[in-house]
mmCIF file of N, CA and C in Angstrom:
data_model
loop_
_atom_site.group_PDB
_atom_site.id
_atom_site.type_symbol
_atom_site.label_atom_id
_atom_site.label_comp_id
_atom_site.label_asym_id
_atom_site.label_seq_id
_atom_site.Cartn_x
_atom_site.Cartn_y
_atom_site.Cartn_z
ATOM 1 N N MET S 20 0.795 -1.284 0.055
ATOM 2 C CA MET S 20 -0.067 -0.022 -0.082
ATOM 3 C C MET S 20 0.926 1.255 -0.017
ATOM 4 N N TYR S 21 1.746 1.351 0.962
ATOM 5 C CA TYR S 21 2.732 2.455 0.820
ATOM 6 C C TYR S 21 4.001 2.319 -0.204
ATOM 7 N N ARG S 22 4.053 1.167 -0.798
ATOM 8 C CA ARG S 22 5.189 0.924 -1.608
ATOM 9 C C ARG S 22 5.082 1.813 -2.934
ATOM 10 N N ALA S 23 4.070 1.952 -3.560
ATOM 11 C CA ALA S 23 3.876 2.667 -4.714
ATOM 12 C C ALA S 23 4.134 4.266 -4.678
ATOM 13 N N PRO S 24 3.782 4.885 -3.567
ATOM 14 C CA PRO S 24 4.227 6.420 -3.458
ATOM 15 C C PRO S 24 5.702 6.445 -3.311
ATOM 16 N N ILE S 25 6.385 5.513 -2.550
ATOM 17 C CA ILE S 25 7.734 5.541 -2.250
ATOM 18 C C ILE S 25 8.452 5.276 -3.638
ATOM 19 N N VAL S 26 8.039 4.406 -4.405
ATOM 20 C CA VAL S 26 8.762 4.100 -5.711
ATOM 21 C C VAL S 26 8.571 5.203 -6.518
ATOM 22 N N LEU S 27 7.387 5.850 -6.672
ATOM 23 C CA LEU S 27 7.164 7.001 -7.445
ATOM 24 C C LEU S 27 7.956 8.037 -7.254
ATOM 25 N N SER S 28 8.104 8.294 -5.665
ATOM 26 C CA SER S 28 8.955 9.493 -5.286
ATOM 27 C C SER S 28 10.436 9.234 -5.580
ATOM 28 N N LEU S 29 10.838 8.058 -5.526
ATOM 29 C CA LEU S 29 12.287 7.779 -5.958
ATOM 30 C C LEU S 29 12.405 8.057 -7.591
ATOM 31 N N LEU S 30 11.536 7.485 -8.286
ATOM 32 C CA LEU S 30 11.593 7.787 -9.616
ATOM 33 C C LEU S 30 11.764 9.241 -10.119
ATOM 34 N N PHE S 31 10.787 10.069 -9.478
ATOM 35 C CA PHE S 31 10.941 11.493 -9.750
ATOM 36 C C PHE S 31 12.173 12.005 -9.257
ATOM 37 N N SER S 32 12.626 11.693 -8.336
ATOM 38 C CA SER S 32 13.902 12.300 -7.640
ATOM 39 C C SER S 32 15.088 11.952 -8.513
ATOM 40 N N ILE S 33 14.943 10.919 -9.097
ATOM 41 C CA ILE S 33 16.188 10.403 -9.990
ATOM 42 C C ILE S 33 16.144 11.238 -11.262
ATOM 43 N N HIS S 34 14.777 11.454 -11.958
ATOM 44 C CA HIS S 34 14.729 12.235 -12.905
ATOM 45 C C HIS S 34 15.032 13.621 -12.787
ATOM 46 N N SER S 35 14.529 14.195 -11.639
ATOM 47 C CA SER S 35 14.999 15.550 -11.461
ATOM 48 C C SER S 35 16.309 15.811 -11.196
ATOM 49 N N GLY S 36 17.209 14.794 -10.688
ATOM 50 C CA GLY S 36 18.667 14.977 -10.486
ATOM 51 C C GLY S 36 19.361 15.076 -11.765
ATOM 52 N N SER S 37 18.821 14.539 -12.920
ATOM 53 C CA SER S 37 19.387 14.704 -14.223
ATOM 54 C C SER S 37 19.043 15.924 -14.991
ATOM 55 N N ALA S 38 18.249 16.660 -14.497
ATOM 56 C CA ALA S 38 17.853 17.993 -15.201
ATOM 57 C C ALA S 38 18.916 18.609 -15.619
ATOM 58 N N GLN S 39 18.728 19.520 -16.732
ATOM 59 C CA GLN S 39 19.724 20.421 -17.427
ATOM 60 C C GLN S 39 19.888 21.484 -16.536
ATOM 61 N N GLN S 40 21.052 22.040 -16.267
ATOM 62 C CA GLN S 40 21.351 23.188 -15.648
ATOM 63 C C GLN S 40 21.364 24.528 -16.386
ATOM 64 N N TYR S 41 20.673 25.419 -16.256
ATOM 65 C CA TYR S 41 20.771 26.637 -17.011
ATOM 66 C C TYR S 41 21.432 27.769 -16.510
ATOM 67 N N VAL S 42 22.461 28.363 -17.199
ATOM 68 C CA VAL S 42 23.131 29.676 -16.633
ATOM 69 C C VAL S 42 22.514 30.933 -17.222
ATOM 70 N N PHE S 43 22.392 31.837 -16.400
ATOM 71 C CA PHE S 43 21.689 33.221 -16.777
ATOM 72 C C PHE S 43 22.840 34.360 -16.390
ATOM 73 N N LEU S 44 23.000 35.158 -17.326
ATOM 74 C CA LEU S 44 23.890 36.313 -17.250
ATOM 75 C C LEU S 44 23.036 37.589 -17.140
ATOM 76 N N ARG S 45 23.405 38.298 -16.200
ATOM 77 C CA ARG S 45 22.412 39.474 -15.929
ATOM 78 C C ARG S 45 23.233 40.746 -16.558
ATOM 79 N N HIS S 46 22.511 41.650 -17.416
ATOM 80 C CA HIS S 46 23.103 42.758 -17.921
ATOM 81 C C HIS S 46 22.078 43.854 -17.616
ATOM 82 N N THR S 47 22.802 45.142 -17.049
ATOM 83 C CA THR S 47 22.456 46.196 -16.492
ATOM 84 C C THR S 47 22.911 47.361 -17.343
ATOM 85 N N PRO S 48 22.392 48.855 -17.059
ATOM 86 C CA PRO S 48 22.842 49.852 -17.569
ATOM 87 C C PRO S 48 24.346 49.973 -17.321
ATOM 88 N N GLU S 49 24.998 49.551 -16.253
ATOM 89 C CA GLU S 49 26.293 49.403 -16.077
ATOM 90 C C GLU S 49 27.074 48.757 -17.111
ATOM 91 N N ASP S 50 26.477 47.785 -17.746
ATOM 92 C CA ASP S 50 27.064 46.890 -18.780
ATOM 93 C C ASP S 50 27.050 47.482 -20.162
ATOM 94 N N GLY S 51 25.997 48.656 -20.330
ATOM 95 C CA GLY S 51 25.947 49.330 -21.462
ATOM 96 C C GLY S 51 24.235 49.264 -21.887
ATOM 97 N N LEU S 52 23.466 48.670 -21.155
ATOM 98 C CA LEU S 52 22.117 48.432 -21.616
ATOM 99 C C LEU S 52 21.534 49.941 -21.483
ATOM 100 N N ALA S 53 20.589 50.236 -22.370
ATOM 101 C CA ALA S 53 20.085 51.757 -22.406
ATOM 102 C C ALA S 53 19.184 51.914 -21.094
ATOM 103 N N GLN S 54 18.523 50.858 -20.635
ATOM 104 C CA GLN S 54 17.763 51.317 -19.343
ATOM 105 C C GLN S 54 17.502 50.003 -18.703
ATOM 106 N N SER S 55 17.045 49.934 -17.508
ATOM 107 C CA SER S 55 16.959 48.608 -16.781
ATOM 108 C C SER S 55 15.578 47.976 -16.982
ATOM 109 N N GLN S 56 14.578 48.590 -17.323
ATOM 110 C CA GLN S 56 13.329 48.284 -17.430
ATOM 111 C C GLN S 56 13.163 47.636 -18.923
ATOM 112 N N VAL S 57 13.227 46.460 -19.136
ATOM 113 C CA VAL S 57 13.076 46.110 -20.731
ATOM 114 C C VAL S 57 11.717 45.644 -20.848
ATOM 115 N N ARG S 58 11.072 46.174 -21.903
ATOM 116 C CA ARG S 58 9.604 45.933 -22.250
ATOM 117 C C ARG S 58 9.560 44.952 -23.394
ATOM 118 N N CYS S 59 10.474 44.691 -24.259
ATOM 119 C CA CYS S 59 10.250 43.644 -25.221
ATOM 120 C C CYS S 59 11.679 43.390 -25.842
ATOM 121 N N MET S 60 11.908 42.190 -26.518
ATOM 122 C CA MET S 60 12.977 41.933 -27.239
ATOM 123 C C MET S 60 12.856 41.028 -28.455
ATOM 124 N N THR S 61 13.672 41.113 -29.351
ATOM 125 C CA THR S 61 13.798 40.181 -30.589
ATOM 126 C C THR S 61 15.237 39.815 -30.989
ATOM 127 N N GLN S 62 15.171 39.105 -31.847
ATOM 128 C CA GLN S 62 16.688 38.769 -32.547
ATOM 129 C C GLN S 62 16.470 39.065 -34.012
ATOM 130 N N ASP S 63 17.508 39.913 -34.667
ATOM 131 C CA ASP S 63 17.492 40.136 -36.159
ATOM 132 C C ASP S 63 18.108 39.112 -36.750
ATOM 133 N N ALA S 64 18.046 39.370 -38.141
ATOM 134 C CA ALA S 64 18.525 38.238 -39.141
ATOM 135 C C ALA S 64 20.150 38.031 -39.039
ATOM 136 N N SER S 65 20.796 38.937 -38.405
ATOM 137 C CA SER S 65 22.118 38.795 -38.358
ATOM 138 C C SER S 65 22.669 38.255 -36.842
ATOM 139 N N GLY S 66 21.613 37.974 -35.950
ATOM 140 C CA GLY S 66 21.808 37.430 -34.776
ATOM 141 C C GLY S 66 21.924 38.416 -33.660
ATOM 142 N N HIS S 67 21.860 39.606 -33.911
ATOM 143 C CA HIS S 67 21.949 40.580 -32.786
ATOM 144 C C HIS S 67 20.517 40.610 -31.864
ATOM 145 N N LEU S 68 20.727 40.628 -30.574
ATOM 146 C CA LEU S 68 19.714 40.662 -29.682
ATOM 147 C C LEU S 68 19.265 42.282 -29.585
ATOM 148 N N TRP S 69 18.075 42.434 -29.732
ATOM 149 C CA TRP S 69 17.538 43.910 -29.409
ATOM 150 C C TRP S 69 16.634 43.881 -28.192
ATOM 151 N N PHE S 70 16.803 45.085 -27.476
ATOM 152 C CA PHE S 70 15.884 45.055 -26.224
ATOM 153 C C PHE S 70 15.308 46.440 -26.173
ATOM 154 N N GLY S 71 13.951 46.540 -26.102
ATOM 155 C CA GLY S 71 13.220 47.891 -25.989
ATOM 156 C C GLY S 71 13.195 48.139 -24.533
ATOM 157 N N THR S 72 13.484 49.272 -24.188
ATOM 158 C CA THR S 72 13.479 49.744 -22.763
ATOM 159 C C THR S 72 12.637 51.055 -22.681
ATOM 160 N N LEU S 73 12.695 51.476 -21.450
ATOM 161 C CA LEU S 73 11.973 52.890 -21.090
ATOM 162 C C LEU S 73 12.963 53.945 -21.478
ATOM 163 N N GLY S 74 14.162 53.599 -21.814
ATOM 164 C CA GLY S 74 15.239 54.671 -22.138
ATOM 165 C C GLY S 74 15.776 54.431 -23.634
ATOM 166 N N GLY S 75 14.939 53.923 -24.573
ATOM 167 C CA GLY S 75 15.354 53.637 -25.902
ATOM 168 C C GLY S 75 15.598 52.214 -26.285
ATOM 169 N N ALA S 76 16.286 51.867 -27.375
ATOM 170 C CA ALA S 76 16.415 50.581 -27.812
ATOM 171 C C ALA S 76 17.925 50.204 -27.732
ATOM 172 N N SER S 77 18.380 48.959 -27.341
ATOM 173 C CA SER S 77 19.630 48.592 -27.247
ATOM 174 C C SER S 77 19.876 47.280 -28.270
ATOM 175 N N ARG S 78 20.934 47.318 -29.041
ATOM 176 C CA ARG S 78 21.250 46.279 -29.740
ATOM 177 C C ARG S 78 22.481 45.475 -29.147
ATOM 178 N N PHE S 79 22.425 44.304 -28.972
ATOM 179 C CA PHE S 79 23.714 43.512 -28.301
ATOM 180 C C PHE S 79 24.105 42.473 -29.266
ATOM 181 N N ASP S 80 25.435 42.369 -29.431
ATOM 182 C CA ASP S 80 26.063 41.386 -30.275
ATOM 183 C C ASP S 80 26.765 40.435 -29.545
ATOM 184 N N GLY S 81 26.528 40.233 -28.113
ATOM 185 C CA GLY S 81 26.975 39.155 -27.351
ATOM 186 C C GLY S 81 28.027 39.775 -26.364
ATOM 187 N N VAL S 82 28.693 40.944 -26.786
ATOM 188 C CA VAL S 82 29.797 41.613 -26.019
ATOM 189 C C VAL S 82 29.308 43.175 -25.823
ATOM 190 N N VAL S 83 28.910 43.746 -26.711
ATOM 191 C CA VAL S 83 28.887 45.315 -26.588
ATOM 192 C C VAL S 83 27.308 45.672 -26.993
ATOM 193 N N PHE S 84 26.835 46.560 -26.094
ATOM 194 C CA PHE S 84 25.459 47.262 -26.506
ATOM 195 C C PHE S 84 25.747 48.422 -27.333
ATOM 196 N N ASP S 85 24.872 48.564 -28.403
ATOM 197 C CA ASP S 85 24.623 49.830 -29.097
ATOM 198 C C ASP S 85 23.371 50.351 -28.833
ATOM 199 N N ASN S 86 23.225 51.698 -28.365
ATOM 200 C CA ASN S 86 21.964 52.179 -27.906
ATOM 201 C C ASN S 86 21.421 53.291 -28.920
ATOM 202 N N TYR S 87 20.152 53.227 -29.009
ATOM 203 C CA TYR S 87 19.390 54.260 -29.884
ATOM 204 C C TYR S 87 18.335 54.842 -28.844
ATOM 205 N N ALA S 88 18.426 56.131 -28.844
ATOM 206 C CA ALA S 88 17.554 57.002 -28.044
ATOM 207 C C ALA S 88 17.120 58.219 -28.662
ATOM 208 N N LEU S 89 16.672 59.148 -27.912
ATOM 209 C CA LEU S 89 16.192 60.366 -28.614
ATOM 210 C C LEU S 89 17.359 61.134 -29.412
ATOM 211 N N GLN S 90 18.365 61.127 -29.026
ATOM 212 C CA GLN S 90 19.632 61.783 -29.517
ATOM 213 C C GLN S 90 20.021 61.092 -30.818
ATOM 214 N N GLU S 91 19.791 59.879 -31.208
ATOM 215 C CA GLU S 91 19.740 59.148 -32.375
ATOM 216 C C GLU S 91 18.661 59.129 -33.229
ATOM 217 N N GLY S 92 17.416 59.917 -32.842
ATOM 218 C CA GLY S 92 16.425 60.150 -33.691
ATOM 219 C C GLY S 92 15.232 59.471 -33.217
ATOM 220 N N LEU S 93 15.115 58.524 -32.214
ATOM 221 C CA LEU S 93 13.797 58.090 -31.876
ATOM 222 C C LEU S 93 12.925 59.216 -31.344
ATOM 223 N N PRO S 94 11.577 59.053 -31.693
ATOM 224 C CA PRO S 94 10.540 60.038 -31.203
ATOM 225 C C PRO S 94 10.311 60.053 -29.957
ATOM 226 N N ASP S 95 10.568 58.825 -29.197
ATOM 227 C CA ASP S 95 10.104 58.726 -27.846
ATOM 228 C C ASP S 95 11.101 57.721 -27.199
ATOM 229 N N ALA S 96 11.370 58.031 -26.080
ATOM 230 C CA ALA S 96 12.633 56.998 -25.367
ATOM 231 C C ALA S 96 11.911 55.717 -24.997
ATOM 232 N N GLN S 97 10.741 55.525 -24.955
ATOM 233 C CA GLN S 97 10.146 54.347 -24.439
ATOM 234 C C GLN S 97 9.779 53.423 -25.683
ATOM 235 N N VAL S 98 10.602 52.365 -25.727
ATOM 236 C CA VAL S 98 10.239 51.444 -26.930
ATOM 237 C C VAL S 98 9.458 50.197 -26.543
ATOM 238 N N ASN S 99 8.084 50.055 -26.810
ATOM 239 C CA ASN S 99 7.409 49.035 -26.159
ATOM 240 C C ASN S 99 7.345 47.748 -27.089
ATOM 241 N N ALA S 100 7.614 47.806 -28.402
ATOM 242 C CA ALA S 100 7.437 46.769 -29.191
ATOM 243 C C ALA S 100 8.710 46.709 -30.097
ATOM 244 N N LEU S 101 9.254 45.469 -30.583
ATOM 245 C CA LEU S 101 10.125 45.342 -31.562
ATOM 246 C C LEU S 101 9.792 44.185 -32.547
ATOM 247 N N CYS S 102 10.237 44.323 -33.736
ATOM 248 C CA CYS S 102 9.848 43.334 -34.835
ATOM 249 C C CYS S 102 10.954 43.254 -35.931
ATOM 250 N N ALA S 103 11.755 42.215 -35.807
ATOM 251 C CA ALA S 103 12.851 41.995 -36.868
ATOM 252 C C ALA S 103 12.285 41.508 -38.149
ATOM 253 N N MET S 104 12.525 42.142 -39.304
ATOM 254 C CA MET S 104 12.181 41.651 -40.402
ATOM 255 C C MET S 104 13.117 40.796 -41.121
ATOM 256 N N PRO S 105 12.542 39.819 -42.092
ATOM 257 C CA PRO S 105 13.612 39.016 -42.704
ATOM 258 C C PRO S 105 14.688 39.712 -43.631
ATOM 259 N N ASP S 106 14.487 40.870 -44.088
ATOM 260 C CA ASP S 106 15.561 41.658 -44.696
ATOM 261 C C ASP S 106 16.515 42.275 -43.996
ATOM 262 N N GLY S 107 16.463 41.971 -42.616
ATOM 263 C CA GLY S 107 17.364 42.593 -41.798
ATOM 264 C C GLY S 107 17.104 43.888 -41.261
ATOM 265 N N SER S 108 16.181 44.463 -41.445
ATOM 266 C CA SER S 108 15.534 45.772 -40.958
ATOM 267 C C SER S 108 14.760 45.449 -39.659
ATOM 268 N N LEU S 109 14.611 46.414 -38.955
ATOM 269 C CA LEU S 109 13.886 46.265 -37.611
ATOM 270 C C LEU S 109 12.796 47.637 -37.545
ATOM 271 N N TRP S 110 11.674 47.043 -37.001
ATOM 272 C CA TRP S 110 10.649 48.000 -36.552
ATOM 273 C C TRP S 110 10.550 48.143 -35.132
ATOM 274 N N MET S 111 10.358 49.446 -34.595
ATOM 275 C CA MET S 111 10.088 49.696 -33.097
ATOM 276 C C MET S 111 8.926 50.388 -32.935
ATOM 277 N N GLY S 112 8.093 50.147 -31.856
ATOM 278 C CA GLY S 112 6.843 50.617 -31.498
ATOM 279 C C GLY S 112 7.085 51.515 -30.393
ATOM 280 N N THR S 113 6.621 52.839 -30.454
ATOM 281 C CA THR S 113 6.900 53.755 -29.351
ATOM 282 C C THR S 113 5.508 54.391 -28.953
ATOM 283 N N GLY S 114 5.422 55.519 -28.259
ATOM 284 C CA GLY S 114 4.190 56.106 -27.818
ATOM 285 C C GLY S 114 3.599 56.856 -29.181
ATOM 286 N N GLY S 115 2.684 56.339 -29.992
ATOM 287 C CA GLY S 115 2.167 57.048 -31.083
ATOM 288 C C GLY S 115 2.745 56.875 -32.286
ATOM 289 N N LYS S 116 4.097 56.250 -32.579
ATOM 290 C CA LYS S 116 4.680 56.332 -33.744
ATOM 291 C C LYS S 116 5.474 54.990 -33.963
ATOM 292 N N LEU S 117 5.877 54.729 -35.293
ATOM 293 C CA LEU S 117 6.623 53.404 -35.560
ATOM 294 C C LEU S 117 8.036 54.055 -35.848
ATOM 295 N N VAL S 118 9.047 53.177 -35.688
ATOM 296 C CA VAL S 118 10.393 53.738 -36.286
ATOM 297 C C VAL S 118 10.875 52.504 -36.862
ATOM 298 N N HIS S 119 11.459 52.712 -38.194
ATOM 299 C CA HIS S 119 12.117 51.769 -38.981
ATOM 300 C C HIS S 119 13.591 52.113 -39.058
ATOM 301 N N HIS S 120 14.117 50.872 -38.618
ATOM 302 C CA HIS S 120 15.635 50.986 -38.523
ATOM 303 C C HIS S 120 16.221 50.002 -39.598
ATOM 304 N N GLU S 121 17.038 50.745 -40.563
ATOM 305 C CA GLU S 121 17.646 49.837 -41.593
ATOM 306 C C GLU S 121 19.257 50.500 -41.905
ATOM 307 N N GLY S 122 20.133 49.592 -42.000
ATOM 308 C CA GLY S 122 21.382 50.013 -42.431
ATOM 309 C C GLY S 122 21.780 51.136 -41.391
ATOM 310 N N GLY S 123 21.587 51.303 -40.318
ATOM 311 C CA GLY S 123 21.872 52.251 -39.436
ATOM 312 C C GLY S 123 21.243 53.484 -39.472
ATOM 313 N N ARG S 124 20.267 53.589 -40.366
ATOM 314 C CA ARG S 124 19.282 54.761 -40.505
ATOM 315 C C ARG S 124 18.070 54.663 -39.684
ATOM 316 N N ILE S 125 17.471 55.693 -39.171
ATOM 317 C CA ILE S 125 16.170 55.780 -38.473
ATOM 318 C C ILE S 125 15.236 56.527 -39.198
ATOM 319 N N GLN S 126 14.200 55.848 -39.585
ATOM 320 C CA GLN S 126 13.081 56.686 -40.168
ATOM 321 C C GLN S 126 11.749 56.591 -39.230
ATOM 322 N N VAL S 127 11.210 57.724 -38.864
ATOM 323 C CA VAL S 127 10.098 57.812 -38.001
ATOM 324 C C VAL S 127 8.759 57.733 -39.000
ATOM 325 N N VAL S 128 7.888 56.816 -38.696
ATOM 326 C CA VAL S 128 6.606 56.667 -39.412
ATOM 327 C C VAL S 128 5.529 57.288 -38.425
ATOM 328 N N GLU S 129 4.735 58.160 -38.958
ATOM 329 C CA GLU S 129 3.682 58.745 -38.157
ATOM 330 C C GLU S 129 2.511 57.709 -38.558
ATOM 331 N N LEU S 130 1.750 57.386 -37.270
ATOM 332 C CA LEU S 130 0.535 56.717 -37.494
ATOM 333 C C LEU S 130 -0.820 57.493 -37.896
ATOM 334 N N PRO S 131 -1.799 56.852 -38.469
ATOM 335 C CA PRO S 131 -2.875 57.697 -39.002
ATOM 336 C C PRO S 131 -3.504 58.591 -37.888
ATOM 337 N N SER S 132 -3.975 59.709 -38.401
ATOM 338 C CA SER S 132 -4.544 60.776 -37.254
ATOM 339 C C SER S 132 -5.367 60.143 -36.220
ATOM 340 N N SER S 133 -6.229 59.035 -36.628
ATOM 341 C CA SER S 133 -7.108 58.537 -35.664
ATOM 342 C C SER S 133 -6.518 57.771 -34.597
ATOM 343 N N THR S 134 -5.177 57.365 -34.732
ATOM 344 C CA THR S 134 -4.457 56.670 -33.853
ATOM 345 C C THR S 134 -3.170 57.299 -33.335
ATOM 346 N N SER S 135 -3.087 58.618 -33.684
ATOM 347 C CA SER S 135 -1.768 59.276 -33.370
ATOM 348 C C SER S 135 -1.364 59.281 -31.858
ATOM 349 N N ASN S 136 -2.287 59.179 -31.100
ATOM 350 C CA ASN S 136 -2.042 59.033 -29.503
ATOM 351 C C ASN S 136 -1.967 57.809 -28.942
ATOM 352 N N ALA S 137 -2.146 56.815 -29.874
ATOM 353 C CA ALA S 137 -2.324 55.385 -29.332
ATOM 354 C C ALA S 137 -0.789 54.861 -29.144
ATOM 355 N N ARG S 138 -0.354 54.285 -28.116
ATOM 356 C CA ARG S 138 0.846 53.537 -27.739
ATOM 357 C C ARG S 138 0.872 52.309 -28.665
ATOM 358 N N VAL S 139 2.023 52.079 -29.462
ATOM 359 C CA VAL S 139 2.198 50.860 -30.056
ATOM 360 C C VAL S 139 2.790 49.855 -29.018
ATOM 361 N N ASN S 140 1.929 48.702 -28.685
ATOM 362 C CA ASN S 140 2.377 47.685 -27.769
ATOM 363 C C ASN S 140 2.866 46.442 -28.278
ATOM 364 N N SER S 141 2.539 46.134 -29.646
ATOM 365 C CA SER S 141 2.988 44.930 -30.104
ATOM 366 C C SER S 141 3.126 45.075 -31.606
ATOM 367 N N LEU S 142 4.274 44.376 -32.162
ATOM 368 C CA LEU S 142 4.284 44.229 -33.694
ATOM 369 C C LEU S 142 4.609 42.830 -33.927
ATOM 370 N N VAL S 143 4.121 42.600 -35.241
ATOM 371 C CA VAL S 143 4.419 41.143 -35.551
ATOM 372 C C VAL S 143 4.391 41.199 -37.169
ATOM 373 N N ILE S 144 5.014 40.158 -37.910
ATOM 374 C CA ILE S 144 4.820 40.044 -39.275
ATOM 375 C C ILE S 144 3.643 39.348 -39.603
ATOM 376 N N GLY S 145 2.844 39.874 -40.399
ATOM 377 C CA GLY S 145 1.564 39.536 -40.817
ATOM 378 C C GLY S 145 1.447 38.838 -42.140
ATOM 379 N N PRO S 146 0.397 38.692 -42.707
ATOM 380 C CA PRO S 146 0.197 37.832 -44.091
ATOM 381 C C PRO S 146 0.881 38.609 -45.001
ATOM 382 N N GLN S 147 1.543 37.858 -45.839
ATOM 383 C CA GLN S 147 2.416 38.331 -47.086
ATOM 384 C C GLN S 147 3.426 39.186 -46.541
ATOM 385 N N GLY S 148 4.126 38.937 -45.213
ATOM 386 C CA GLY S 148 5.197 39.801 -44.841
ATOM 387 C C GLY S 148 4.832 41.281 -44.244
ATOM 388 N N ALA S 149 3.637 41.640 -44.074
ATOM 389 C CA ALA S 149 3.214 42.913 -44.033
ATOM 390 C C ALA S 149 3.299 43.095 -42.320
ATOM 391 N N LEU S 150 3.679 44.403 -41.919
ATOM 392 C CA LEU S 150 3.857 44.614 -40.503
ATOM 393 C C LEU S 150 2.403 44.968 -39.957
ATOM 394 N N VAL S 151 2.246 44.373 -38.760
ATOM 395 C CA VAL S 151 1.064 44.480 -38.000
ATOM 396 C C VAL S 151 1.371 45.057 -36.767
ATOM 397 N N ALA S 152 0.672 46.172 -36.301
ATOM 398 C CA ALA S 152 0.932 46.840 -35.075
ATOM 399 C C ALA S 152 -0.443 46.659 -34.161
ATOM 400 N N GLY S 153 -0.329 46.517 -32.970
ATOM 401 C CA GLY S 153 -1.450 46.434 -31.895
ATOM 402 C C GLY S 153 -1.131 47.533 -30.810
ATOM 403 N N THR S 154 -2.168 48.363 -30.883
ATOM 404 C CA THR S 154 -2.057 49.703 -30.059
ATOM 405 C C THR S 154 -2.737 49.656 -28.803
ATOM 406 N N ALA S 155 -2.518 50.692 -27.907
ATOM 407 C CA ALA S 155 -3.367 50.805 -26.768
ATOM 408 C C ALA S 155 -4.454 51.762 -27.043
ATOM 409 N N GLY S 156 -5.527 51.549 -27.422
ATOM 410 C CA GLY S 156 -6.524 52.424 -27.670
ATOM 411 C C GLY S 156 -6.952 52.654 -29.113
ATOM 412 N N GLY S 157 -6.030 52.293 -30.060
ATOM 413 C CA GLY S 157 -6.083 52.564 -31.394
ATOM 414 C C GLY S 157 -6.463 51.381 -32.254
ATOM 415 N N GLY S 158 -6.658 50.268 -31.560
ATOM 416 C CA GLY S 158 -6.870 49.068 -32.397
ATOM 417 C C GLY S 158 -5.672 48.514 -33.038
ATOM 418 N N VAL S 159 -5.864 47.588 -34.126
ATOM 419 C CA VAL S 159 -4.782 46.990 -34.904
ATOM 420 C C VAL S 159 -4.669 47.626 -36.225
ATOM 421 N N LEU S 160 -3.353 47.970 -36.513
ATOM 422 C CA LEU S 160 -3.118 48.530 -37.826
ATOM 423 C C LEU S 160 -2.456 47.505 -38.683
ATOM 424 N N LEU S 161 -2.955 47.402 -39.803
ATOM 425 C CA LEU S 161 -2.364 46.330 -40.749
ATOM 426 C C LEU S 161 -1.577 47.324 -41.818
#
């Protein structure tokens, strides 16, 4: 009667003892990250990691952070959404605007006037490779 729970406990403990160990590395503004509150992240076609923060966007190559903020042309320091495109470009969603980053150049794209105050919260690649933006209060933009 008590044998089954004991055998099951032993089996589960043996299995958990062989579980894979994970290593986490912490990166902060002291390491070069734009700001400590990360809102979103993605990986681009060249393997760089991008982080959207309350202080701009950070691109990480595994060693060094390159930051993009107001002084680099972002219309808003808060980057809420990121979407890496297959062509190597990157879209950023901020408070009421989209930002297209390609080849080191930044282009600000205004949203339609009916959604100009809507914060962009999410970006995905939709049908036929089109960018789809989800907003706070402005609906979905295709």
